[in-house]
Coordinates of C-alpha atoms in Angstrom, one line a residue:
Chain A
M12 CA -62.3 16.6 -49.2
N13 CA -59.5 17.2 -46.8
Y14 CA -55.8 16.5 -46.9
I15 CA -55.9 12.9 -45.7
S16 CA -58.0 11.8 -48.7
Q17 CA -54.7 11.9 -50.7
E18 CA -53.4 9.2 -48.4
L19 CA -56.5 7.1 -48.7
K20 CA -56.2 7.3 -52.5
Q21 CA -53.1 5.1 -52.2
F22 CA -55.1 2.0 -51.2
S23 CA -54.9 0.5 -54.7
K24 CA -51.1 1.0 -54.9
Q25 CA -50.6 -0.5 -51.5
I26 CA -52.4 -3.7 -52.5
K27 CA -50.3 -3.9 -55.7
Y28 CA -47.1 -3.3 -53.7
A29 CA -47.8 -6.3 -51.4
V30 CA -48.7 -8.5 -54.4
D31 CA -45.5 -7.4 -56.2
N32 CA -43.2 -7.9 -53.1
Y33 CA -44.7 -11.1 -51.7
K34 CA -42.4 -14.1 -51.5
S35 CA -43.5 -17.4 -50.1
H36 CA -42.8 -17.7 -46.3
G37 CA -42.1 -21.4 -46.8
I38 CA -43.9 -22.5 -43.7
S39 CA -46.0 -25.6 -44.2
A40 CA -49.5 -25.8 -42.7
D41 CA -48.6 -29.2 -41.2
S42 CA -45.9 -27.6 -39.0
I43 CA -48.2 -25.2 -37.2
S44 CA -51.1 -25.9 -34.8
N45 CA -52.3 -22.4 -34.3
I46 CA -51.7 -18.8 -35.5
V47 CA -51.5 -15.6 -33.5
I48 CA -51.6 -12.2 -35.1
C49 CA -50.3 -9.2 -33.0
G50 CA -50.8 -5.6 -33.8
M51 CA -52.5 -2.4 -32.5
G52 CA -55.0 0.0 -34.0
G53 CA -54.6 0.6 -37.8
S54 CA -51.9 -2.0 -37.9
G55 CA -53.8 -4.6 -35.9
I56 CA -57.1 -4.4 -37.6
A57 CA -56.0 -6.4 -40.7
G58 CA -55.7 -9.4 -38.4
R59 CA -59.3 -9.2 -37.3
I60 CA -60.5 -8.9 -40.9
I61 CA -58.4 -12.0 -41.9
K62 CA -59.7 -14.0 -38.9
S63 CA -63.3 -13.5 -39.9
Y64 CA -62.6 -14.3 -43.5
F65 CA -60.7 -17.5 -42.8
N66 CA -63.1 -18.7 -40.1
D67 CA -64.6 -21.4 -42.4
K68 CA -61.4 -22.0 -44.4
I69 CA -58.4 -22.6 -42.2
A70 CA -57.7 -25.8 -40.2
V71 CA -56.1 -24.2 -37.2
P72 CA -57.3 -21.6 -34.6
V73 CA -56.4 -18.0 -35.3
E74 CA -56.2 -15.5 -32.4
I75 CA -55.8 -11.7 -32.5
V76 CA -53.7 -10.2 -29.7
N77 CA -53.8 -6.5 -29.0
D78 CA -51.6 -6.5 -26.0
Y79 CA -48.0 -6.7 -24.6
S80 CA -48.0 -10.4 -24.0
L81 CA -48.9 -13.7 -25.7
P82 CA -51.3 -16.4 -24.5
R83 CA -49.8 -19.3 -22.5
Y84 CA -50.4 -21.8 -25.4
T85 CA -48.0 -20.2 -27.8
G86 CA -44.8 -22.1 -28.6
P87 CA -42.8 -23.7 -31.4
S88 CA -45.9 -24.8 -33.3
T89 CA -47.4 -21.4 -33.2
L90 CA -47.1 -19.1 -36.2
T91 CA -46.9 -15.6 -34.8
I92 CA -47.3 -12.6 -37.2
F93 CA -46.4 -9.1 -36.0
C94 CA -47.8 -6.0 -37.8
S95 CA -46.6 -2.6 -36.9
Y96 CA -46.4 0.2 -39.5
S97 CA -43.8 2.2 -37.7
G98 CA -42.1 -0.9 -36.3
N99 CA -42.0 0.8 -32.9
T100 CA -45.4 0.1 -31.4
E101 CA -44.4 -0.8 -27.8
E102 CA -47.1 -3.5 -27.4
T103 CA -46.1 -5.3 -30.6
V104 CA -42.4 -5.1 -29.9
A105 CA -42.9 -6.5 -26.4
A106 CA -45.0 -9.4 -27.8
Y107 CA -42.3 -10.1 -30.5
Q108 CA -39.7 -10.5 -27.7
I109 CA -41.9 -13.1 -26.0
A110 CA -42.5 -15.0 -29.2
R111 CA -38.8 -15.1 -29.7
E112 CA -38.1 -16.5 -26.2
K113 CA -40.9 -19.1 -26.7
G114 CA -39.5 -20.3 -30.0
C115 CA -42.6 -19.4 -32.0
K116 CA -42.4 -19.2 -35.8
I117 CA -42.2 -15.5 -36.6
I118 CA -43.2 -13.3 -39.5
A119 CA -43.1 -9.5 -39.4
I120 CA -45.0 -7.0 -41.5
T121 CA -43.6 -3.5 -41.0
G122 CA -42.2 -0.3 -42.5
G123 CA -39.1 -0.3 -40.4
G124 CA -38.2 0.5 -36.7
Q125 CA -37.3 -1.9 -34.0
L126 CA -39.5 -4.6 -35.3
Q127 CA -37.7 -4.7 -38.7
A128 CA -34.3 -4.5 -37.0
K129 CA -35.1 -7.4 -34.6
A130 CA -36.8 -9.6 -37.2
N131 CA -33.9 -9.1 -39.6
A132 CA -31.3 -9.8 -36.9
D133 CA -33.2 -13.0 -36.0
E134 CA -33.4 -14.0 -39.7
N135 CA -37.2 -14.0 -39.6
R136 CA -39.2 -13.2 -42.7
V137 CA -40.0 -9.5 -43.0
Y138 CA -42.6 -8.2 -45.4
H139 CA -42.0 -4.5 -46.1
V140 CA -44.6 -1.8 -46.2
E141 CA -44.0 1.7 -47.7
G142 CA -43.8 4.4 -45.0
G143 CA -44.8 8.0 -44.7
L144 CA -48.6 7.7 -44.0
Q145 CA -50.7 7.6 -40.9
P146 CA -50.9 3.9 -40.0
R147 CA -54.6 3.6 -40.5
M148 CA -54.2 5.0 -44.0
A149 CA -51.7 2.2 -44.9
L150 CA -54.0 -0.8 -44.6
G151 CA -53.7 -2.0 -48.2
S152 CA -50.3 -3.6 -47.9
P153 CA -50.5 -5.3 -44.5
L154 CA -54.0 -6.6 -45.3
T155 CA -52.9 -8.0 -48.6
Y156 CA -49.7 -9.5 -47.2
L157 CA -51.8 -11.3 -44.6
F158 CA -54.1 -12.7 -47.2
L159 CA -51.1 -13.9 -49.2
I160 CA -49.6 -15.5 -46.1
F161 CA -52.8 -17.3 -45.4
F162 CA -53.5 -18.4 -49.0
D163 CA -50.0 -19.7 -49.1
L164 CA -50.7 -21.9 -46.1
L165 CA -53.7 -23.2 -47.9
G166 CA -51.7 -23.9 -51.0
Q167 CA -53.8 -21.3 -52.9
Y168 CA -52.5 -18.7 -55.4
K169 CA -54.7 -15.6 -55.6
N170 CA -52.3 -13.0 -57.0
A171 CA -54.4 -12.5 -60.1
D172 CA -57.5 -11.8 -58.0
L173 CA -55.7 -9.4 -55.8
T174 CA -54.3 -7.6 -58.8
K175 CA -57.8 -7.2 -60.2
I176 CA -59.0 -5.9 -56.8
A177 CA -56.1 -3.3 -56.8
E178 CA -57.2 -2.1 -60.2
F179 CA -60.8 -1.8 -59.1
A180 CA -59.8 0.2 -56.1
S181 CA -58.0 2.7 -58.3
N182 CA -61.4 4.1 -59.3
T183 CA -61.3 6.5 -56.4
D184 CA -63.8 8.9 -58.0
D185 CA -66.4 6.2 -57.9
Y186 CA -65.8 5.5 -54.2
I187 CA -65.9 9.2 -53.4
N188 CA -69.2 9.7 -55.2
Q189 CA -70.8 6.6 -53.8
S190 CA -69.7 7.3 -50.2
G191 CA -70.7 10.9 -50.6
E192 CA -74.2 10.0 -51.7
I193 CA -74.7 7.7 -48.7
V194 CA -73.4 10.2 -46.2
N195 CA -75.4 13.1 -47.7
R196 CA -78.6 11.2 -46.6
F197 CA -77.6 11.3 -42.9
A198 CA -78.4 15.1 -42.9
E199 CA -78.6 16.6 -39.4
S200 CA -77.8 13.4 -37.6
V201 CA -74.3 13.1 -39.1
S202 CA -72.6 14.3 -35.9
N203 CA -74.4 11.7 -33.7
K204 CA -72.6 8.6 -32.5
Y205 CA -72.5 5.5 -34.8
I206 CA -73.4 1.9 -34.1
I207 CA -72.4 -0.5 -36.8
I208 CA -74.5 -3.7 -36.7
C209 CA -72.8 -6.5 -38.6
D210 CA -72.8 -10.3 -38.9
P211 CA -69.7 -12.3 -37.8
F212 CA -68.2 -12.4 -41.3
F213 CA -68.0 -8.6 -41.3
E214 CA -66.9 -8.1 -37.7
G215 CA -63.4 -7.1 -38.6
V216 CA -64.6 -4.7 -41.3
A217 CA -67.1 -3.2 -38.9
I218 CA -64.5 -2.6 -36.2
R219 CA -62.3 -1.1 -38.9
F220 CA -65.1 1.3 -39.8
A221 CA -65.7 2.3 -36.2
Q222 CA -62.0 3.0 -35.7
Q223 CA -61.9 5.1 -38.8
I224 CA -64.9 7.1 -37.6
N225 CA -63.1 7.6 -34.2
E226 CA -59.9 8.8 -35.8
N227 CA -61.0 10.6 -38.9
A228 CA -64.3 12.2 -37.8
K229 CA -63.5 12.3 -34.0
L230 CA -66.9 10.8 -33.3
E231 CA -67.9 7.9 -31.1
A232 CA -68.5 4.6 -32.9
F233 CA -69.3 1.1 -31.7
V234 CA -69.9 -2.3 -33.1
N235 CA -72.8 -4.7 -32.3
V236 CA -72.4 -8.2 -33.8
L237 CA -75.5 -10.3 -34.6
P238 CA -76.8 -12.8 -33.5
E239 CA -75.1 -12.0 -30.1
A240 CA -76.3 -8.4 -29.8
N241 CA -79.9 -9.6 -30.1
H242 CA -79.5 -11.1 -26.6
N243 CA -78.5 -7.9 -24.8
S244 CA -77.8 -4.6 -26.7
I245 CA -81.3 -4.8 -28.2
E246 CA -82.7 -4.1 -24.8
S247 CA -81.1 -0.6 -25.0
Y248 CA -82.9 0.2 -28.3
Y249 CA -85.9 2.0 -26.7
G250 CA -87.0 5.5 -27.5
K251 CA -84.9 8.0 -29.4
Q252 CA -81.3 6.8 -29.7
N253 CA -79.3 9.8 -31.0
T254 CA -77.5 7.2 -32.9
N255 CA -76.8 6.5 -36.6
F256 CA -77.2 2.8 -37.1
I257 CA -75.4 1.3 -40.1
F258 CA -76.0 -2.3 -41.1
I259 CA -73.5 -4.5 -42.8
N260 CA -74.5 -8.2 -43.4
S261 CA -72.9 -10.8 -45.6
R262 CA -76.2 -12.6 -45.8
S263 CA -74.6 -15.9 -45.1
S264 CA -77.2 -17.0 -42.5
N265 CA -80.9 -17.0 -43.1
R266 CA -81.7 -16.7 -39.4
T267 CA -79.3 -13.8 -39.0
N268 CA -80.9 -12.1 -42.1
L269 CA -84.2 -12.3 -40.2
R270 CA -82.6 -10.6 -37.2
F271 CA -81.5 -7.7 -39.4
A272 CA -85.0 -7.4 -40.8
F273 CA -86.4 -7.3 -37.3
L274 CA -84.0 -4.6 -36.2
K275 CA -84.7 -2.5 -39.3
E276 CA -88.4 -2.4 -38.3
L277 CA -87.6 -1.7 -34.7
L278 CA -85.0 1.1 -35.2
G279 CA -86.9 2.8 -38.1
E280 CA -85.3 6.0 -39.3
A281 CA -82.3 5.6 -37.0
V282 CA -81.0 3.1 -39.5
V283 CA -79.2 5.6 -41.8
A284 CA -77.6 3.1 -44.1
E285 CA -77.6 -0.5 -45.1
I286 CA -74.4 -1.5 -46.9
L287 CA -75.4 -3.8 -49.7
V288 CA -73.1 -6.8 -49.9
K289 CA -73.1 -9.1 -52.9
D290 CA -71.3 -12.1 -51.4
T291 CA -68.5 -13.2 -49.1
S292 CA -65.9 -13.0 -51.8
L293 CA -62.5 -11.3 -51.5
N294 CA -63.7 -8.7 -53.9
A295 CA -66.7 -7.8 -51.8
L296 CA -64.5 -7.7 -48.7
Y297 CA -62.0 -5.2 -50.1
H298 CA -64.7 -3.2 -51.8
N299 CA -66.6 -2.7 -48.5
I300 CA -63.5 -1.9 -46.5
Y301 CA -62.6 0.8 -49.0
L302 CA -66.2 2.2 -49.3
L303 CA -66.5 2.5 -45.5
D304 CA -63.1 4.1 -45.3
W305 CA -64.3 6.8 -47.7
M306 CA -67.5 7.1 -45.8
S307 CA -65.5 7.9 -42.6
L308 CA -63.8 10.8 -44.5
Q309 CA -67.1 12.0 -45.9
I310 CA -68.5 12.1 -42.3
A311 CA -65.4 13.9 -41.1
N312 CA -65.9 16.4 -43.9
K313 CA -69.5 17.0 -42.9
V314 CA -68.7 17.6 -39.3
G315 CA -65.6 19.7 -40.1
A316 CA -63.2 17.4 -38.3
V317 CA -59.5 17.6 -39.0
S318 CA -58.8 14.0 -39.8
N319 CA -55.0 14.1 -40.0
Q320 CA -54.6 15.5 -36.5
I321 CA -54.6 13.0 -33.6
A322 CA -54.0 15.2 -30.6
N323 CA -55.0 12.8 -27.9
I324 CA -52.9 10.0 -29.3
N325 CA -49.9 12.3 -29.5
S326 CA -50.4 13.6 -26.0
L327 CA -50.6 10.0 -24.7
K328 CA -47.4 9.0 -26.6
E329 CA -45.6 12.0 -25.1
F330 CA -46.9 11.1 -21.6
L331 CA -45.8 7.4 -22.0
S332 CA -42.4 8.3 -23.3
K333 CA -41.6 10.3 -20.1
Q334 CA -42.3 7.4 -17.8
Chain B
M154 CA -84.8 -2.4 -5.1
N155 CA -87.1 -4.0 -7.7
Y156 CA -88.3 -7.6 -8.1
I157 CA -85.3 -8.9 -10.0
S158 CA -82.9 -8.3 -7.0
Q159 CA -84.5 -11.4 -5.5
E160 CA -83.1 -13.4 -8.4
L161 CA -79.6 -11.8 -8.1
K162 CA -79.5 -12.7 -4.4
Q163 CA -79.2 -16.4 -5.5
F164 CA -75.7 -16.0 -6.9
S165 CA -74.1 -17.5 -3.9
K166 CA -76.5 -20.5 -4.0
Q167 CA -75.8 -21.0 -7.7
I168 CA -72.0 -21.2 -7.1
K169 CA -72.6 -23.7 -4.3
Y170 CA -75.0 -25.7 -6.5
A171 CA -72.3 -26.2 -9.2
V172 CA -69.6 -27.1 -6.7
D173 CA -71.9 -29.7 -5.1
N174 CA -73.0 -31.2 -8.4
Y175 CA -69.8 -31.2 -10.3
K176 CA -68.3 -34.5 -11.3
S177 CA -65.1 -34.9 -13.3
H178 CA -65.6 -34.9 -17.0
G179 CA -62.7 -37.4 -17.4
I180 CA -61.3 -35.7 -20.5
S181 CA -57.5 -35.5 -20.3
A182 CA -55.7 -32.3 -21.4
D183 CA -53.5 -34.4 -23.6
S184 CA -56.5 -35.5 -25.7
I185 CA -57.5 -32.0 -26.8
S186 CA -55.8 -29.4 -29.0
N187 CA -58.3 -26.6 -28.6
I188 CA -61.4 -25.6 -26.7
V189 CA -64.5 -23.9 -28.1
I190 CA -67.2 -22.5 -25.8
C191 CA -70.6 -21.8 -27.4
G192 CA -73.4 -19.8 -25.8
M193 CA -75.4 -16.5 -26.3
G194 CA -76.1 -13.5 -24.0
G195 CA -76.3 -14.3 -20.3
S196 CA -75.5 -18.0 -21.1
G197 CA -72.5 -17.1 -23.3
I198 CA -70.8 -14.5 -21.2
A199 CA -69.3 -17.1 -18.7
G200 CA -67.1 -18.4 -21.6
R201 CA -65.6 -14.9 -22.2
I202 CA -64.8 -14.5 -18.5
I203 CA -63.2 -17.9 -18.4
K204 CA -61.1 -17.2 -21.6
S205 CA -59.6 -14.0 -20.1
Y206 CA -58.9 -15.7 -16.8
F207 CA -57.1 -18.8 -18.3
N208 CA -55.2 -16.8 -21.0
D209 CA -51.9 -17.2 -19.1
K210 CA -52.8 -20.6 -17.6
I211 CA -54.0 -23.1 -20.2
A212 CA -51.9 -24.7 -22.9
V213 CA -54.5 -24.8 -25.7
P214 CA -56.3 -22.0 -27.6
V215 CA -59.8 -21.2 -26.3
E216 CA -62.4 -19.6 -28.6
I217 CA -65.8 -18.2 -27.8
V218 CA -68.5 -18.7 -30.4
N219 CA -71.7 -16.7 -30.3
D220 CA -73.2 -18.0 -33.6
Y221 CA -75.0 -20.8 -35.4
S222 CA -71.8 -22.5 -36.7
L223 CA -68.3 -23.6 -35.6
P224 CA -64.9 -22.6 -37.0
R225 CA -63.5 -24.9 -39.7
Y226 CA -60.7 -26.2 -37.4
T227 CA -63.0 -27.9 -34.9
G228 CA -62.9 -31.7 -34.9
P229 CA -62.3 -34.8 -32.7
S230 CA -59.5 -33.1 -30.8
T231 CA -61.7 -30.1 -30.0
L232 CA -63.4 -29.9 -26.6
T233 CA -66.7 -28.0 -27.3
I234 CA -68.7 -26.8 -24.4
F235 CA -72.3 -25.6 -24.9
C236 CA -74.1 -23.3 -22.4
S237 CA -77.8 -22.6 -22.7
Y238 CA -79.9 -21.9 -19.7
S239 CA -83.2 -22.8 -21.3
G240 CA -81.5 -25.4 -23.5
N241 CA -83.5 -24.1 -26.5
T242 CA -81.3 -21.2 -27.7
E243 CA -81.4 -21.7 -31.5
E244 CA -77.8 -20.7 -32.2
T245 CA -76.4 -23.0 -29.5
V246 CA -78.6 -25.9 -30.5
A247 CA -77.5 -25.5 -34.1
A248 CA -73.8 -25.4 -33.2
Y249 CA -74.2 -28.5 -31.0
Q250 CA -75.5 -30.4 -34.0
I251 CA -72.4 -29.4 -36.0
A252 CA -70.1 -30.4 -33.2
R253 CA -71.8 -33.8 -33.1
E254 CA -71.4 -34.3 -36.9
K255 CA -67.7 -33.3 -36.7
G256 CA -67.0 -35.7 -33.8
C257 CA -65.9 -33.1 -31.3
K258 CA -65.8 -33.9 -27.6
I259 CA -68.9 -32.4 -26.1
I260 CA -70.0 -31.1 -22.7
A261 CA -73.3 -29.3 -22.1
I262 CA -74.2 -26.9 -19.3
T263 CA -78.0 -26.4 -19.2
G264 CA -81.3 -26.3 -17.3
G265 CA -83.1 -28.6 -19.8
G266 CA -84.7 -28.2 -23.2
Q267 CA -83.3 -29.6 -26.5
L268 CA -79.7 -29.2 -25.5
Q269 CA -80.2 -31.5 -22.5
A270 CA -82.3 -34.0 -24.4
K271 CA -79.7 -34.2 -27.3
A272 CA -76.7 -34.3 -25.0
N273 CA -78.3 -37.1 -22.9
A274 CA -79.3 -39.1 -26.0
D275 CA -75.7 -38.8 -27.3
E276 CA -74.3 -39.8 -23.9
N277 CA -72.4 -36.6 -23.5
R278 CA -71.7 -35.1 -20.1
V279 CA -74.4 -32.7 -18.9
Y280 CA -74.0 -30.3 -16.0
H281 CA -77.3 -29.3 -14.7
V282 CA -78.4 -25.7 -13.8
E283 CA -81.5 -24.9 -11.7
G284 CA -84.2 -23.2 -13.7
G285 CA -86.8 -20.5 -13.2
L286 CA -84.7 -17.3 -13.5
Q287 CA -83.9 -14.9 -16.3
P288 CA -80.8 -16.4 -17.9
R289 CA -78.6 -13.4 -17.0
M290 CA -79.6 -13.8 -13.4
A291 CA -78.4 -17.4 -13.4
L292 CA -74.6 -16.9 -14.1
G293 CA -73.3 -18.4 -10.8
S294 CA -73.8 -22.1 -11.8
P295 CA -72.6 -22.0 -15.5
L296 CA -69.6 -19.8 -14.6
T297 CA -68.6 -22.1 -11.7
Y298 CA -69.1 -25.3 -13.8
L299 CA -66.8 -23.8 -16.4
F300 CA -64.1 -23.0 -13.8
L301 CA -64.4 -26.5 -12.5
I302 CA -64.1 -28.0 -16.0
F303 CA -61.0 -25.9 -16.7
F304 CA -59.3 -26.6 -13.3
D305 CA -60.0 -30.3 -13.9
L306 CA -58.1 -30.1 -17.2
L307 CA -55.2 -28.5 -15.4
G308 CA -55.3 -31.1 -12.6
Q309 CA -56.2 -28.5 -10.0
Y310 CA -58.8 -28.9 -7.3
K311 CA -60.4 -25.6 -6.2
N312 CA -63.6 -26.7 -4.6
A313 CA -62.7 -25.2 -1.2
D314 CA -61.9 -21.8 -2.8
L315 CA -65.1 -21.8 -4.7
T316 CA -67.1 -22.7 -1.6
K317 CA -65.5 -19.8 0.3
I318 CA -66.4 -17.5 -2.6
A319 CA -70.0 -18.7 -2.4
E320 CA -70.1 -17.9 1.3
F321 CA -68.6 -14.4 0.7
A322 CA -71.3 -13.8 -2.0
S323 CA -74.0 -14.5 0.5
N324 CA -73.4 -11.2 2.2
T325 CA -75.9 -9.5 -0.2
D326 CA -76.5 -6.6 2.1
D327 CA -72.8 -5.6 1.8
Y328 CA -73.0 -5.7 -2.0
I329 CA -76.2 -3.7 -2.1
N330 CA -74.7 -1.0 0.2
Q331 CA -71.4 -0.9 -1.6
S332 CA -73.0 -0.7 -5.1
G333 CA -75.5 1.8 -3.9
E334 CA -72.8 4.1 -2.6
I335 CA -71.0 4.0 -5.9
V336 CA -74.1 4.7 -8.0
N337 CA -75.3 7.5 -5.8
R338 CA -72.3 9.5 -6.8
F339 CA -73.3 9.4 -10.5
A340 CA -76.1 11.9 -9.7
E341 CA -77.7 13.5 -12.8
S342 CA -75.6 11.7 -15.3
V343 CA -76.9 8.3 -14.3
S344 CA -79.1 8.0 -17.3
N345 CA -76.3 8.7 -19.8
K346 CA -74.7 5.9 -21.7
Y347 CA -71.9 3.9 -20.2
I348 CA -68.4 3.1 -21.5
I349 CA -66.5 0.6 -19.4
I350 CA -62.8 0.8 -19.9
C351 CA -60.9 -2.3 -18.9
D352 CA -57.7 -4.2 -19.3
P353 CA -57.6 -7.6 -21.1
F354 CA -57.9 -9.6 -17.9
F355 CA -61.3 -7.9 -17.1
E356 CA -62.6 -7.9 -20.7
G357 CA -65.2 -10.7 -20.1
V358 CA -66.3 -9.0 -16.8
A359 CA -66.7 -5.6 -18.5
I360 CA -68.8 -7.1 -21.3
R361 CA -70.9 -8.8 -18.7
F362 CA -71.4 -5.4 -16.9
A363 CA -72.3 -3.7 -20.2
Q364 CA -74.9 -6.4 -21.0
Q365 CA -76.4 -6.1 -17.5
I366 CA -76.7 -2.3 -18.0
N367 CA -78.4 -3.0 -21.4
E368 CA -80.9 -5.5 -20.0
N369 CA -81.5 -4.3 -16.5
A370 CA -81.3 -0.5 -16.9
K371 CA -82.3 -0.3 -20.6
L372 CA -79.3 2.0 -21.2
E373 CA -76.6 1.9 -23.8
A374 CA -73.3 0.5 -22.6
F375 CA -70.0 -0.3 -24.5
V376 CA -66.6 -1.7 -23.7
N377 CA -63.2 -0.2 -24.6
V378 CA -60.3 -2.5 -23.9
L379 CA -56.8 -1.0 -23.1
P380 CA -54.2 -0.9 -24.6
E381 CA -56.1 -1.3 -27.9
A382 CA -58.6 1.5 -27.3
N383 CA -55.7 3.9 -26.9
H384 CA -55.1 3.6 -30.6
N385 CA -58.5 4.6 -31.9
S386 CA -61.4 5.2 -29.4
I387 CA -59.3 7.8 -27.6
E388 CA -59.7 10.1 -30.7
S389 CA -63.4 10.3 -30.0
Y390 CA -62.8 11.5 -26.4
Y391 CA -63.0 15.3 -27.2
G392 CA -65.4 17.7 -25.6
K393 CA -68.3 16.8 -23.5
Q394 CA -69.1 13.1 -23.8
N395 CA -72.5 12.6 -22.2
T396 CA -71.0 9.4 -21.1
N397 CA -70.3 7.7 -17.8
F398 CA -66.9 6.2 -17.9
I399 CA -66.2 3.3 -15.5
F400 CA -62.6 1.9 -15.2
I401 CA -61.8 -1.6 -14.2
N402 CA -58.2 -2.6 -14.3
S403 CA -56.5 -5.7 -12.9
R404 CA -53.2 -3.7 -12.6
S405 CA -51.3 -6.6 -14.1
S406 CA -49.3 -4.4 -16.6
N407 CA -47.3 -1.3 -15.6
R408 CA -47.6 0.2 -19.0
T409 CA -51.4 -0.3 -19.1
N410 CA -51.7 1.2 -15.6
L411 CA -50.1 4.4 -17.1
R412 CA -52.6 4.4 -19.9
F413 CA -55.5 4.3 -17.3
A414 CA -53.8 7.2 -15.4
F415 CA -53.6 9.2 -18.6
L416 CA -57.3 8.6 -19.4
K417 CA -58.3 9.6 -15.9
E418 CA -56.7 13.0 -16.5
L419 CA -58.1 13.4 -20.0
L420 CA -61.7 12.4 -19.2
G421 CA -61.9 14.3 -15.8
E422 CA -65.3 14.2 -14.2
A423 CA -66.7 11.9 -16.9
V424 CA -65.0 9.1 -15.1
V425 CA -67.7 8.3 -12.5
A426 CA -66.2 5.2 -10.9
E427 CA -62.9 3.3 -10.7
I428 CA -63.5 -0.2 -9.5
L429 CA -60.7 -1.0 -7.1
V430 CA -59.2 -4.4 -7.8
K431 CA -56.9 -6.2 -5.4
D432 CA -55.4 -8.8 -7.7
T433 CA -56.2 -11.3 -10.4
S434 CA -57.4 -14.0 -8.0
L435 CA -60.6 -16.1 -8.4
N436 CA -61.9 -14.2 -5.4
A437 CA -61.4 -10.8 -7.0
L438 CA -63.0 -12.0 -10.2
Y439 CA -66.2 -13.3 -8.6
H440 CA -66.3 -10.3 -6.2
N441 CA -66.2 -7.8 -9.1
I442 CA -68.7 -9.7 -11.3
Y443 CA -71.2 -9.6 -8.4
L444 CA -70.5 -6.0 -7.4
L445 CA -71.0 -4.8 -11.0
D446 CA -74.2 -6.9 -11.3
W447 CA -75.6 -5.1 -8.3
M448 CA -74.4 -1.8 -9.7
S449 CA -76.5 -2.5 -12.9
L450 CA -79.6 -2.9 -10.7
Q451 CA -78.8 0.2 -8.7
I452 CA -78.6 2.1 -12.0
A453 CA -81.9 0.5 -13.1
N454 CA -83.5 1.6 -9.9
K455 CA -82.3 5.2 -10.3
V456 CA -83.6 5.6 -13.8
G457 CA -86.9 3.7 -13.0
A458 CA -86.3 0.9 -15.5
V459 CA -88.3 -2.3 -15.2
S460 CA -85.5 -4.8 -15.2
N461 CA -87.5 -8.0 -15.4
Q462 CA -89.2 -7.0 -18.6
I463 CA -87.4 -7.6 -21.9
A464 CA -90.0 -6.4 -24.4
N465 CA -87.7 -6.2 -27.4
I466 CA -86.2 -9.6 -26.9
N467 CA -89.7 -11.1 -26.5
S468 CA -90.9 -9.4 -29.7
L469 CA -87.9 -10.7 -31.6
K470 CA -88.5 -14.2 -30.3
E471 CA -92.1 -14.1 -31.4
F472 CA -91.1 -12.7 -34.8
L473 CA -88.4 -15.5 -35.3
S474 CA -90.8 -18.2 -34.2
K475 CA -93.2 -17.3 -37.0
Q476 CA -90.6 -17.6 -39.8

């Protein structure tokens, strides 16, 4: 495994770090009428995962914003949460400024930079993330902080569960073996593009996996969510696809289970893996995020991609900094 | 052009039909704290287009649901809007039932079926859509009803604008010529997969276009939204892509404009078309939806796809009906 696997091995520590450093934000659920989570790429994906998980649990709308601005409805009764690993992501910093002007409630999750400086100056709550990694390899802490923030709003205390999850994720050899076994079965097709077919519960996790394939293996990856994709994308599933289809289904809807069964028949050998999911627990969620992260590195390894180099992103940043 | 173009030519009439048959829903903006729009495929996409358009205009959160259930937060202060062309889409009918049990405010947009029967029995407002087409070829009426519902909430009256838009869309020869000229330039690559790169304003329109390519041309099509896709998908843009990239940008953010400029350089000849957009007006929105719809048929024509046959969807429906 290449260099970047050393970074991924820190997932367990990152979870633990957030649990150890979390302090209640003190915002009561009654004082907010909606929540907006802002962040980009590896820093933004935690919000999407959280949104899917709390869809049937939280009593206010949650929106994910990956842009420079905020929706019109945001205001003093909006809880805005800003995630930026470096603290200098230009979209997130711009959106922070708008939240400030609109009088939103603000929480920042960051490793430093402008976001930390501004949030400290404004006396907003800042949850600190340890630096030095590529942002996408630092998911453990922001994700866990977000879970703690949301459980806090619900008056729930899950620190013990999260600590257990951190312990489980420290068995990196198991994850490396398991992910390696799955990816070994892809054989020649490993360098094809990937389509991850998921149900709504796993939408955030599937998008995370696609992004990890993009950045770590330098391969194309897309997400189709069921039941919606059964109304359109399915009409492009004719003939040979040159695609690796990977299924991930929480099995929380009988009708959606049938849709997966139908696609399995239809796509045949193009379905290279079905990720087996026990339930919709926090455990299962973290487990699958981490397993899929390792799979992305196994794929990178097979195709000989240099995962820790992000040449296009660096060129873009240089281009933007000159404007 | 193949048979289905006769259906697409009715777009103008569909817009006019909605304007002529719209009556105020009588729901005041003060009585709702959020809006949820439910629908699948060709019936659901109107909601996504609306959400992007009203992002900077409406004072409550708007969520699109493409599933059997509703988020936890929905209740008496939620305006739920159900779109189903046939009125028998199982996901939409299931979600309607939940909205009813939770005491949500309900509006239905449908051509008949169970949705119409239930909404009538419950004395909810029903906006009628003329039947007989493939659902994706009937977008004009549901889209226009949704605009009228939203403008109504904002206390705005746009019937004259929409009537003008309907007149403009009746120039089908112009659309056929313009879309034909664009697609002729794709040459050999026309049967490759498509990636539509858009800004957040055009996200709904880009998804619509991708779905039309799926169903009409039987080709793969995906959407990458900027600035987000600059943080991940860009790392899969190395080497030859076997992809037709199409750009659609509302030009409402200077920084995002720069991101498009960078990608144009990076992707070179793989960018087969840039859709020129004048502004973020209602006019520009309808114009581009219709132009891209025609482009999907021009692509279908070039690759010899039979657009009006949806064999996979029909097999799936048969499979599901037996369970």
